[in-house]
Coordinates of C-alpha atoms in Angstrom, one line a residue:
M1 CA 27.5 36.0 -77.4
T2 CA 25.9 33.0 -79.1
I3 CA 23.1 30.6 -78.8
T4 CA 24.1 27.1 -77.6
V5 CA 22.2 23.9 -78.1
G6 CA 23.1 20.7 -76.2
F7 CA 23.4 17.8 -78.7
D8 CA 23.7 14.1 -78.1
G9 CA 22.5 12.6 -81.4
S10 CA 18.9 11.9 -80.2
D11 CA 15.8 13.0 -82.1
E12 CA 15.0 15.3 -79.2
S13 CA 18.4 17.1 -79.6
R14 CA 18.1 17.3 -83.4
Y15 CA 14.8 19.0 -83.1
A16 CA 16.3 21.3 -80.5
A17 CA 19.1 22.2 -82.9
T18 CA 16.7 23.3 -85.6
F19 CA 14.7 25.3 -83.0
A20 CA 17.9 27.0 -81.8
A21 CA 18.9 27.8 -85.3
N22 CA 15.6 29.7 -85.9
E23 CA 16.2 31.6 -82.7
A24 CA 19.7 32.5 -83.8
R25 CA 18.3 33.7 -87.2
L26 CA 15.8 36.0 -85.4
R27 CA 18.4 37.4 -83.0
K28 CA 21.0 37.7 -85.8
T29 CA 23.6 35.8 -83.8
S30 CA 25.6 32.6 -84.2
L31 CA 24.7 29.0 -83.1
R32 CA 27.0 26.6 -81.3
I33 CA 26.1 22.9 -81.4
M34 CA 27.8 21.3 -78.4
Y35 CA 28.4 17.7 -77.5
S36 CA 29.8 16.7 -74.1
A37 CA 32.2 13.8 -74.1
L38 CA 32.2 12.3 -70.6
T39 CA 35.6 11.7 -69.1
P40 CA 35.7 9.0 -66.4
L41 CA 37.5 9.4 -63.1
S42 CA 40.8 7.6 -62.7
G43 CA 41.2 5.3 -59.7
G44 CA 38.6 3.5 -57.7
R45 CA 35.8 4.9 -55.6
Y46 CA 37.8 5.0 -52.4
Y47 CA 41.2 5.6 -54.1
A48 CA 42.8 8.8 -52.6
A49 CA 44.5 9.7 -55.9
S50 CA 41.4 9.4 -58.0
G51 CA 40.7 12.4 -60.1
W52 CA 39.5 13.7 -63.5
Q53 CA 41.9 12.6 -66.2
P54 CA 41.4 14.3 -69.6
Q55 CA 41.4 11.8 -72.5
D56 CA 44.2 11.9 -75.0
A57 CA 41.8 12.3 -77.9
I58 CA 38.0 12.8 -78.2
P59 CA 36.6 9.9 -80.3
A60 CA 36.4 10.8 -84.0
A61 CA 32.8 9.5 -84.0
A62 CA 31.8 12.3 -81.6
W63 CA 33.2 14.9 -83.9
D64 CA 31.6 13.3 -87.0
M65 CA 28.2 13.2 -85.3
V66 CA 28.2 16.9 -84.2
E67 CA 29.6 18.1 -87.6
E68 CA 26.9 16.2 -89.4
A69 CA 24.3 17.8 -87.2
A70 CA 25.8 21.3 -87.9
E71 CA 25.7 20.6 -91.7
T72 CA 22.1 19.6 -91.5
V73 CA 21.2 22.8 -89.6
R74 CA 23.1 24.9 -92.1
N75 CA 21.0 23.4 -94.9
R76 CA 17.8 24.1 -93.1
V77 CA 18.6 27.6 -91.9
P78 CA 21.3 28.8 -94.3
D79 CA 21.6 32.4 -93.1
V80 CA 22.9 31.4 -89.6
D81 CA 26.6 31.0 -88.7
V82 CA 26.7 27.5 -87.2
N83 CA 29.7 25.9 -85.5
A84 CA 30.1 22.5 -83.9
T85 CA 32.2 21.7 -80.8
V86 CA 32.9 18.7 -78.6
V87 CA 34.0 19.3 -75.0
E88 CA 35.3 17.0 -72.4
S89 CA 33.4 17.0 -69.1
M90 CA 32.7 15.0 -66.0
T91 CA 28.9 15.8 -66.4
V92 CA 26.8 16.9 -69.3
A93 CA 24.9 19.4 -67.1
G94 CA 28.1 20.9 -65.8
S95 CA 29.5 21.6 -69.2
L96 CA 26.2 23.2 -70.3
I97 CA 25.9 25.3 -67.2
D98 CA 29.5 26.5 -67.8
Q99 CA 28.7 27.3 -71.4
S100 CA 25.7 29.3 -70.4
R101 CA 28.0 31.9 -69.0
R102 CA 29.0 32.7 -72.6
S103 CA 25.6 32.3 -74.2
E104 CA 22.6 34.5 -74.5
L105 CA 20.3 31.5 -74.8
L106 CA 20.6 27.7 -74.1
V107 CA 18.4 25.2 -75.9
L108 CA 17.9 21.6 -74.8
G109 CA 15.6 18.7 -75.7
R110 CA 13.4 17.4 -72.9
R111 CA 15.1 14.1 -72.8
G112 CA 18.2 12.8 -74.6
R113 CA 19.9 9.5 -75.0
G114 CA 19.7 7.3 -71.9
G115 CA 16.5 8.9 -70.7
F116 CA 14.1 6.5 -69.0
T117 CA 10.6 6.4 -70.5
G118 CA 9.2 6.8 -67.0
L119 CA 10.8 10.2 -66.5
L120 CA 9.0 13.0 -68.2
L121 CA 12.0 15.4 -67.9
G122 CA 15.6 14.3 -68.3
S123 CA 18.0 14.9 -65.4
T124 CA 20.3 17.1 -67.5
S125 CA 17.4 19.4 -68.5
A126 CA 16.3 19.7 -64.9
Q127 CA 19.8 20.6 -63.6
V128 CA 20.5 23.0 -66.4
T129 CA 17.2 24.9 -66.1
S130 CA 17.8 25.3 -62.4
H131 CA 21.3 26.7 -62.5
A132 CA 22.0 28.2 -66.0
H133 CA 23.4 31.7 -66.3
C134 CA 21.1 32.6 -69.2
P135 CA 17.5 31.7 -70.2
V136 CA 17.0 28.1 -71.1
V137 CA 14.5 26.8 -73.6
V138 CA 13.5 23.1 -73.4
T139 CA 11.9 21.9 -76.6
R140 CA 9.5 19.0 -77.0
H141 CA 10.1 16.8 -80.1
A142 CA 6.8 16.1 -81.8
P143 CA 7.7 14.1 -85.0
D144 CA 4.1 13.6 -86.1
T145 CA 3.0 17.2 -86.0
D146 CA 4.0 20.5 -87.6
P147 CA 5.3 23.3 -85.4
A148 CA 2.4 25.3 -83.8
P149 CA 1.4 28.2 -86.1
Y150 CA 0.1 30.2 -83.2
E151 CA 1.5 33.7 -82.9
Q152 CA 1.4 34.0 -79.1
I153 CA 4.0 33.9 -76.3
V154 CA 2.5 33.0 -72.9
V155 CA 4.3 34.1 -69.7
G156 CA 3.4 33.4 -66.1
V157 CA 3.5 36.6 -64.0
D158 CA 3.5 37.3 -60.3
D159 CA 4.9 40.2 -58.3
S160 CA 8.2 38.5 -57.3
P161 CA 11.5 40.0 -58.5
L162 CA 12.3 36.9 -60.6
S163 CA 9.1 37.5 -62.6
Q164 CA 10.7 40.6 -64.0
S165 CA 13.4 38.5 -65.7
A166 CA 10.8 36.1 -67.1
L167 CA 8.9 39.2 -68.5
R168 CA 12.0 40.5 -70.0
F169 CA 12.6 37.3 -71.9
A170 CA 8.9 37.0 -72.9
F171 CA 8.7 40.5 -74.3
E172 CA 11.9 40.0 -76.3
E173 CA 10.6 36.8 -77.8
A174 CA 7.2 38.4 -78.6
Q175 CA 9.0 41.2 -80.4
W176 CA 11.3 38.9 -82.4
Y177 CA 8.4 36.7 -83.5
G178 CA 5.9 39.5 -84.0
A179 CA 3.7 37.6 -81.6
D180 CA 1.1 38.7 -79.0
L181 CA 2.1 38.3 -75.4
V182 CA -0.4 36.6 -73.1
A183 CA 0.5 37.6 -69.5
V184 CA -1.1 35.1 -67.1
H185 CA -1.5 36.0 -63.5
A186 CA -3.2 33.6 -61.1
W187 CA -4.6 35.3 -58.0
Q188 CA -5.9 34.0 -54.7
F189 CA -7.4 35.4 -51.6
E190 CA -4.8 36.5 -49.1
I191 CA -6.2 35.6 -45.7
P192 CA -5.1 38.1 -43.1
A193 CA -3.8 37.2 -39.6
I194 CA -6.7 37.5 -37.2
E195 CA -6.6 37.1 -33.4
I196 CA -8.9 34.6 -31.8
G197 CA -12.2 36.1 -31.1
A198 CA -12.0 38.8 -33.8
V199 CA -14.9 39.4 -36.1
A200 CA -15.3 37.1 -39.1
Y201 CA -13.4 38.3 -42.2
T202 CA -15.6 38.9 -45.2
F203 CA -14.1 38.2 -48.6
D204 CA -15.1 40.5 -51.4
H205 CA -14.4 38.5 -54.6
K206 CA -14.8 41.4 -57.0
Q207 CA -12.6 43.7 -54.9
A208 CA -9.9 41.1 -54.7
E209 CA -10.1 40.5 -58.5
D210 CA -9.9 44.2 -59.2
E211 CA -6.8 44.5 -57.0
A212 CA -5.2 41.6 -58.8
R213 CA -5.9 43.2 -62.1
A214 CA -4.4 46.5 -60.9
R215 CA -1.3 44.7 -59.7
L216 CA -0.9 42.9 -63.0
G217 CA -1.2 46.2 -64.8
Q218 CA 1.5 47.8 -62.6
V219 CA 3.9 44.9 -63.3
L220 CA 3.3 45.2 -67.1
A221 CA 3.4 48.9 -67.3
G222 CA 7.1 49.5 -67.6
W223 CA 7.6 46.6 -70.1
R224 CA 4.8 47.9 -72.3
E225 CA 6.6 51.2 -72.5
Q226 CA 9.9 49.5 -73.4
Y227 CA 8.2 47.3 -76.0
P228 CA 5.4 49.4 -77.5
D229 CA 5.1 47.2 -80.6
V230 CA 4.1 44.1 -78.6
T231 CA 0.4 43.5 -78.1
V232 CA -0.1 42.5 -74.5
I233 CA -3.1 40.4 -73.4
P234 CA -3.4 40.6 -69.6
T235 CA -5.1 37.4 -68.4
L236 CA -6.4 36.8 -64.9
R237 CA -7.2 33.3 -63.5
Y238 CA -8.3 32.5 -59.9
G239 CA -6.4 29.7 -58.1
D240 CA -3.4 27.6 -58.8
P241 CA -1.4 29.0 -61.8
R242 CA -0.2 25.6 -63.2
Q243 CA -3.3 24.4 -65.0
P244 CA -4.2 27.8 -66.5
L245 CA -0.7 28.2 -67.9
L246 CA -0.8 24.7 -69.4
D247 CA -4.3 25.2 -70.9
I248 CA -3.5 28.6 -72.4
S249 CA -0.1 27.5 -73.7
E250 CA -1.7 24.8 -75.9
R251 CA -2.4 27.5 -78.5
A252 CA 1.0 29.3 -78.1
R253 CA 4.4 29.2 -79.7
M254 CA 6.2 29.1 -76.3
V255 CA 5.5 29.4 -72.6
V256 CA 7.8 31.4 -70.3
V257 CA 8.1 30.8 -66.6
A258 CA 10.5 31.8 -63.8
S259 CA 12.4 29.0 -62.2
R260 CA 10.9 30.1 -58.9
G261 CA 8.2 32.5 -58.1
R262 CA 6.5 33.7 -54.8
G263 CA 7.3 31.5 -51.9
G264 CA 10.2 29.8 -53.6
F265 CA 12.9 28.4 -51.1
A266 CA 16.5 28.8 -52.2
R267 CA 17.1 25.1 -51.7
L268 CA 14.4 24.1 -54.2
I269 CA 15.7 23.4 -57.6
L270 CA 12.5 24.4 -59.5
G271 CA 9.3 25.9 -58.2
S272 CA 6.1 23.9 -58.5
T273 CA 4.7 26.0 -61.3
S274 CA 7.8 25.9 -63.5
H275 CA 8.3 22.2 -62.8
A276 CA 4.7 21.3 -63.8
V277 CA 4.9 23.4 -67.0
L278 CA 8.2 21.7 -68.0
Q279 CA 6.7 18.3 -67.3
H280 CA 3.5 18.7 -69.2
A281 CA 3.5 21.6 -71.7
K282 CA 3.1 20.5 -75.3
V283 CA 5.2 23.5 -76.6
P284 CA 8.7 24.8 -76.0
V285 CA 9.2 26.1 -72.4
A286 CA 11.6 28.9 -71.5
V287 CA 12.8 28.9 -67.9
V288 CA 14.4 32.0 -66.5
S289 CA 16.5 31.4 -63.4
P290 CA 17.8 33.9 -60.8
N291 CA 21.1 33.9 -62.7
A292 CA 19.7 34.4 -66.2
Y293 CA 20.9 37.9 -66.7
D294 CA 23.9 38.1 -64.4
D295 CA 26.3 38.9 -67.2
A296 CA 23.8 40.5 -69.6
E297 CA 24.7 44.1 -69.0

């Protein structure tokens, strides 16, 4: 298995390549820098014989660009095995999702070439984070600032099965970085179904908070045993989880979210929490999809 970074020559993808190389160094694995050369359909829109026609040769300029990027990364992170590849594909997202089956981690810039300034998250990043078969990290290029020195990984936690995959990735990252893990759980009152005419339901704020704290402790218990060297900071917040995750992640190295949590519908590409964090976080965001560890064992 290897780490793959999607590359298109943009500043965002160059930053992502360096980030991915540092991840490969920590994990003691190789890095693949991949560029997708789009192959057009032959025939017209309504032509019955239209189909994907591989090109005779990938342009030399594409190979030159990705090889130059690989050499730059080798110089910056010399103890990582870096290889460059150019693949033919009908869509960039499709080629990256296919490559994710053979990768332990996929790294992307938030927006590459052709991204519209009005879009906070590029279409390729949105598609890949939704359907990849391994965890995906979306980096944010900040050319005027140094990488955050903070030694914390932040993870959003609920009691859905998918949250377990996000926790797995977060604990692994915290262990590799030697970072503390801030586990954020946002809780709300769960209003019970009451028949008309029943007595008024009394909310006990302290009891509800204590129950939420107990649930968070239960969710974290097994992972703490598996990663005893990771310092865990359980953090409760009342209400919507999006803003607390964004606020706390401002002083973190990375924030980890599941692609969908409680209440997620299968047809939704990303849950509201993961989408909001991807759009607005100022640090790299790891998104763990339902398929993230399908081939891990």
